[in-house]
Amino acid sequence: MNNLNFIYNRHSVRKFTNQEIPMEDIMKILEASTYCPSAKNAQNWHFVVVKNTQKIEEIAKSIENKNSEIADKLHDESKKASFTKFIRFATLFRNAPAVILVYASSYTPNGLDELQEAGGYEQEINHIISMSPQMQSIGALIENLTLASAAMGYGTCWMTSGNYAAREISEVVQFNNNDFSLAAIVPIGVPNLPIKSPSRKSIEEVISIIE
């Protein structure tokens, strides 16, 4: 296990110290994150790094405002309460010294055009789309990002719960490339210890072996 400590040392960190992260370290982490597999080697990603504390707060406010806007249109009070209850988790990045916005560009998976043209393959088409090959590449990227950060002594948290405010967030940081959509928010900083992580299922629970 010792050779795999870079994996076991990764945790979802939600509280950070005020220690600033040198841009040089962030660049190393981002470069390492791009050394991941991507479908068709499309490398369909873009980073927006936000270190300005005022901008980070504006991003958090944009999510809070969008949350309130949506909640006001919900008629089911229990659903409204559930939707607004966890807004603090969607904005916990506001205490991080840096935030990385990960964007994904569009991607057409192999076989999709052909299946659509051939007709009669709705089940196969739905399966391909539901597996989100575009986002699988981004998932590999973010996993590399979180592992590289942990290896360099930093903590991260892979966040998507505020994605309903993607348009407003992009406006805050003035990222106006229509070819890209916000995939995740990743705060990064020195962890404010201790860190608590949930237990994992045993490997026996999640494996099937065919011999």
Short mmCIF file of C-alpha atoms in Angstrom, two decimals:
data_model
loop_
_atom_site.label_atom_id
_atom_site.label_comp_id
_atom_site.label_asym_id
_atom_site.label_seq_id
_atom_site.Cartn_x
_atom_site.Cartn_y
_atom_site.Cartn_z
CA MET A 1 0.00 0.00 0.00
CA ASN A 2 2.92 2.35 0.64
CA ASN A 3 3.43 2.98 -3.08
CA LEU A 4 -0.23 3.99 -3.35
CA ASN A 5 -0.25 6.52 -0.51
CA PHE A 6 -0.78 9.33 -3.02
CA ILE A 7 -4.25 7.83 -3.48
CA TYR A 8 -5.04 7.06 0.14
CA ASN A 9 -3.94 10.54 1.23
CA ARG A 10 -6.61 12.18 -0.91
CA HIS A 11 -9.65 13.41 1.01
CA SER A 12 -12.52 15.78 0.30
CA VAL A 13 -11.44 18.88 2.20
CA ARG A 14 -14.07 21.47 3.09
CA LYS A 15 -12.16 23.69 5.51
CA PHE A 16 -8.94 25.47 4.65
CA THR A 17 -6.39 27.66 6.37
CA ASN A 18 -5.71 31.18 5.10
CA GLN A 19 -2.33 30.17 3.73
CA GLU A 20 -1.92 31.36 0.14
CA ILE A 21 -1.03 28.88 -2.59
CA PRO A 22 1.82 29.93 -4.89
CA MET A 23 0.70 30.12 -8.51
CA GLU A 24 3.69 27.96 -9.36
CA ASP A 25 2.19 25.10 -7.32
CA ILE A 26 -1.21 25.51 -8.95
CA MET A 27 0.39 25.36 -12.39
CA LYS A 28 2.19 22.13 -11.50
CA ILE A 29 -1.05 20.62 -10.27
CA LEU A 30 -2.99 21.65 -13.36
CA GLU A 31 -0.32 20.35 -15.70
CA ALA A 32 -0.31 17.00 -13.88
CA SER A 33 -4.09 16.84 -14.09
CA THR A 34 -3.97 17.01 -17.89
CA TYR A 35 -1.92 13.80 -18.03
CA CYS A 36 -5.07 11.73 -17.91
CA PRO A 37 -6.91 9.74 -20.56
CA SER A 38 -9.53 11.56 -22.60
CA ALA A 39 -11.94 10.23 -25.19
CA LYS A 40 -10.38 10.47 -28.67
CA ASN A 41 -7.59 12.40 -26.94
CA ALA A 42 -9.90 15.40 -27.28
CA GLN A 43 -8.50 17.00 -24.09
CA ASN A 44 -11.83 18.77 -23.86
CA TRP A 45 -11.11 20.93 -20.82
CA HIS A 46 -10.27 24.45 -19.74
CA PHE A 47 -9.39 25.86 -16.32
CA VAL A 48 -10.27 29.21 -14.81
CA VAL A 49 -8.19 29.83 -11.67
CA VAL A 50 -9.66 32.33 -9.21
CA LYS A 51 -7.42 33.63 -6.42
CA ASN A 52 -9.15 36.96 -5.90
CA THR A 53 -11.11 36.62 -2.64
CA GLN A 54 -13.72 39.16 -3.75
CA LYS A 55 -14.37 37.20 -6.95
CA ILE A 56 -14.62 33.94 -4.99
CA GLU A 57 -17.24 35.56 -2.77
CA GLU A 58 -19.09 36.83 -5.84
CA ILE A 59 -19.21 33.29 -7.20
CA ALA A 60 -20.68 32.06 -3.92
CA LYS A 61 -23.24 34.88 -3.95
CA SER A 62 -24.25 34.06 -7.51
CA ILE A 63 -25.08 30.51 -6.43
CA GLU A 64 -27.02 31.74 -3.39
CA ASN A 65 -29.02 34.17 -5.53
CA LYS A 66 -29.83 31.51 -8.13
CA ASN A 67 -30.83 29.13 -5.36
CA SER A 68 -33.27 31.69 -3.96
CA GLU A 69 -34.64 32.45 -7.42
CA ILE A 70 -35.37 28.78 -8.09
CA ALA A 71 -36.72 28.14 -4.59
CA ASP A 72 -39.22 31.00 -4.94
CA LYS A 73 -40.77 29.19 -7.90
CA LEU A 74 -41.22 25.88 -6.08
CA HIS A 75 -44.71 25.16 -4.75
CA ASP A 76 -43.82 22.06 -2.76
CA GLU A 77 -42.63 23.43 0.61
CA SER A 78 -40.75 20.25 1.54
CA LYS A 79 -38.92 20.29 -1.78
CA LYS A 80 -38.14 23.98 -1.34
CA ALA A 81 -36.77 23.37 2.15
CA SER A 82 -34.62 20.52 0.90
CA PHE A 83 -33.29 22.61 -2.00
CA THR A 84 -32.32 25.58 0.16
CA LYS A 85 -31.09 23.57 3.14
CA PHE A 86 -27.82 22.52 1.58
CA ILE A 87 -26.82 25.81 -0.04
CA ARG A 88 -23.98 26.16 2.44
CA PHE A 89 -22.41 23.00 1.05
CA ALA A 90 -22.64 24.39 -2.48
CA THR A 91 -20.76 27.51 -1.39
CA LEU A 92 -18.23 26.13 1.08
CA PHE A 93 -15.46 27.04 -1.36
CA ARG A 94 -15.79 30.66 -0.23
CA ASN A 95 -13.24 29.98 2.56
CA ALA A 96 -10.60 28.61 0.19
CA PRO A 97 -7.58 30.70 -0.90
CA ALA A 98 -8.09 29.58 -4.51
CA VAL A 99 -10.86 28.08 -6.61
CA ILE A 100 -10.43 26.20 -9.87
CA LEU A 101 -13.38 26.24 -12.26
CA VAL A 102 -13.20 23.25 -14.59
CA TYR A 103 -14.91 23.65 -17.97
CA ALA A 104 -15.71 20.97 -20.55
CA SER A 105 -16.17 21.40 -24.28
CA SER A 106 -18.66 19.46 -26.36
CA TYR A 107 -17.78 15.97 -27.57
CA THR A 108 -19.49 13.49 -29.89
CA PRO A 109 -18.84 9.88 -28.82
CA ASN A 110 -17.94 7.17 -31.28
CA GLY A 111 -20.94 5.54 -32.95
CA LEU A 112 -23.54 8.11 -31.92
CA ASP A 113 -23.97 9.73 -35.33
CA GLU A 114 -24.04 6.35 -37.03
CA LEU A 115 -26.64 4.93 -34.64
CA GLN A 116 -28.85 7.98 -35.09
CA GLU A 117 -28.61 7.78 -38.88
CA ALA A 118 -29.29 4.02 -38.95
CA GLY A 119 -32.42 4.42 -36.85
CA GLY A 120 -34.01 1.92 -34.49
CA TYR A 121 -31.21 2.03 -31.92
CA GLU A 122 -32.80 4.23 -29.26
CA GLN A 123 -31.72 1.95 -26.42
CA GLU A 124 -28.09 2.01 -27.53
CA ILE A 125 -28.18 5.78 -28.10
CA ASN A 126 -29.67 6.40 -24.66
CA HIS A 127 -27.02 4.21 -23.09
CA ILE A 128 -24.15 6.06 -24.77
CA ILE A 129 -25.58 9.43 -23.75
CA SER A 130 -26.37 8.34 -20.18
CA MET A 131 -22.76 7.23 -19.70
CA SER A 132 -21.62 10.78 -20.53
CA PRO A 133 -18.33 10.04 -22.32
CA GLN A 134 -17.63 13.78 -22.40
CA MET A 135 -17.76 13.92 -18.61
CA GLN A 136 -15.78 10.72 -18.16
CA SER A 137 -12.77 12.57 -19.56
CA ILE A 138 -13.39 15.48 -17.19
CA GLY A 139 -13.75 13.02 -14.32
CA ALA A 140 -10.32 11.60 -15.08
CA LEU A 141 -8.92 15.13 -15.21
CA ILE A 142 -10.39 16.17 -11.86
CA GLU A 143 -9.27 12.95 -10.20
CA ASN A 144 -5.71 13.69 -11.33
CA LEU A 145 -6.13 17.23 -10.03
CA THR A 146 -7.22 16.08 -6.59
CA LEU A 147 -4.48 13.43 -6.37
CA ALA A 148 -1.75 15.84 -7.47
CA SER A 149 -2.97 18.39 -4.94
CA ALA A 150 -2.87 15.86 -2.11
CA ALA A 151 0.62 14.75 -3.14
CA MET A 152 1.77 18.37 -2.81
CA GLY A 153 0.15 18.82 0.60
CA TYR A 154 -3.03 20.57 -0.45
CA GLY A 155 -6.68 19.68 -0.01
CA THR A 156 -9.48 19.85 -2.56
CA CYS A 157 -13.18 19.14 -2.88
CA TRP A 158 -14.87 18.04 -6.10
CA MET A 159 -18.04 20.15 -6.26
CA THR A 160 -20.93 20.14 -8.72
CA SER A 161 -23.90 21.09 -6.52
CA GLY A 162 -23.83 24.72 -7.66
CA ASN A 163 -23.83 23.93 -11.37
CA TYR A 164 -27.37 25.26 -11.81
CA ALA A 165 -25.72 28.70 -11.54
CA ALA A 166 -23.14 27.90 -14.25
CA ARG A 167 -24.17 30.86 -16.44
CA GLU A 168 -24.00 33.32 -13.56
CA ILE A 169 -20.64 31.95 -12.38
CA SER A 170 -19.18 32.33 -15.87
CA GLU A 171 -20.42 35.91 -15.95
CA VAL A 172 -18.68 36.65 -12.65
CA VAL A 173 -15.31 35.45 -13.99
CA GLN A 174 -16.06 36.79 -17.49
CA PHE A 175 -15.45 33.46 -19.19
CA ASN A 176 -17.49 33.79 -22.36
CA ASN A 177 -16.44 30.83 -24.50
CA ASN A 178 -19.66 29.25 -25.77
CA ASP A 179 -17.83 26.04 -26.67
CA PHE A 180 -17.29 25.27 -22.98
CA SER A 181 -19.65 24.58 -20.08
CA LEU A 182 -18.91 24.59 -16.36
CA ALA A 183 -18.35 21.03 -15.15
CA ALA A 184 -17.12 21.48 -11.57
CA ILE A 185 -15.82 23.83 -8.92
CA VAL A 186 -12.68 22.69 -7.11
CA PRO A 187 -11.52 24.74 -4.10
CA ILE A 188 -7.90 24.17 -3.17
CA GLY A 189 -5.88 25.10 -0.11
CA VAL A 190 -4.01 23.88 2.93
CA PRO A 191 -6.40 21.65 4.91
CA ASN A 192 -7.63 22.91 8.25
CA LEU A 193 -7.15 19.70 10.21
CA PRO A 194 -8.53 17.26 11.25
CA ILE A 195 -10.04 15.78 8.09
CA LYS A 196 -12.94 13.33 8.29
CA SER A 197 -13.62 10.95 5.43
CA PRO A 198 -16.42 8.41 5.07
CA SER A 199 -15.65 4.72 5.22
CA ARG A 200 -15.42 2.75 1.99
CA LYS A 201 -17.26 -0.35 0.88
CA SER A 202 -15.11 -3.46 1.07
CA ILE A 203 -13.62 -4.54 -2.25
CA GLU A 204 -15.57 -7.78 -1.95
CA GLU A 205 -18.82 -5.81 -2.16
CA VAL A 206 -17.97 -4.13 -5.45
CA ILE A 207 -16.21 -6.78 -7.50
CA SER A 208 -17.25 -9.67 -9.69
CA ILE A 209 -14.63 -12.15 -10.90
CA ILE A 210 -15.05 -14.29 -13.99
CA GLU A 211 -12.40 -17.00 -14.32
#
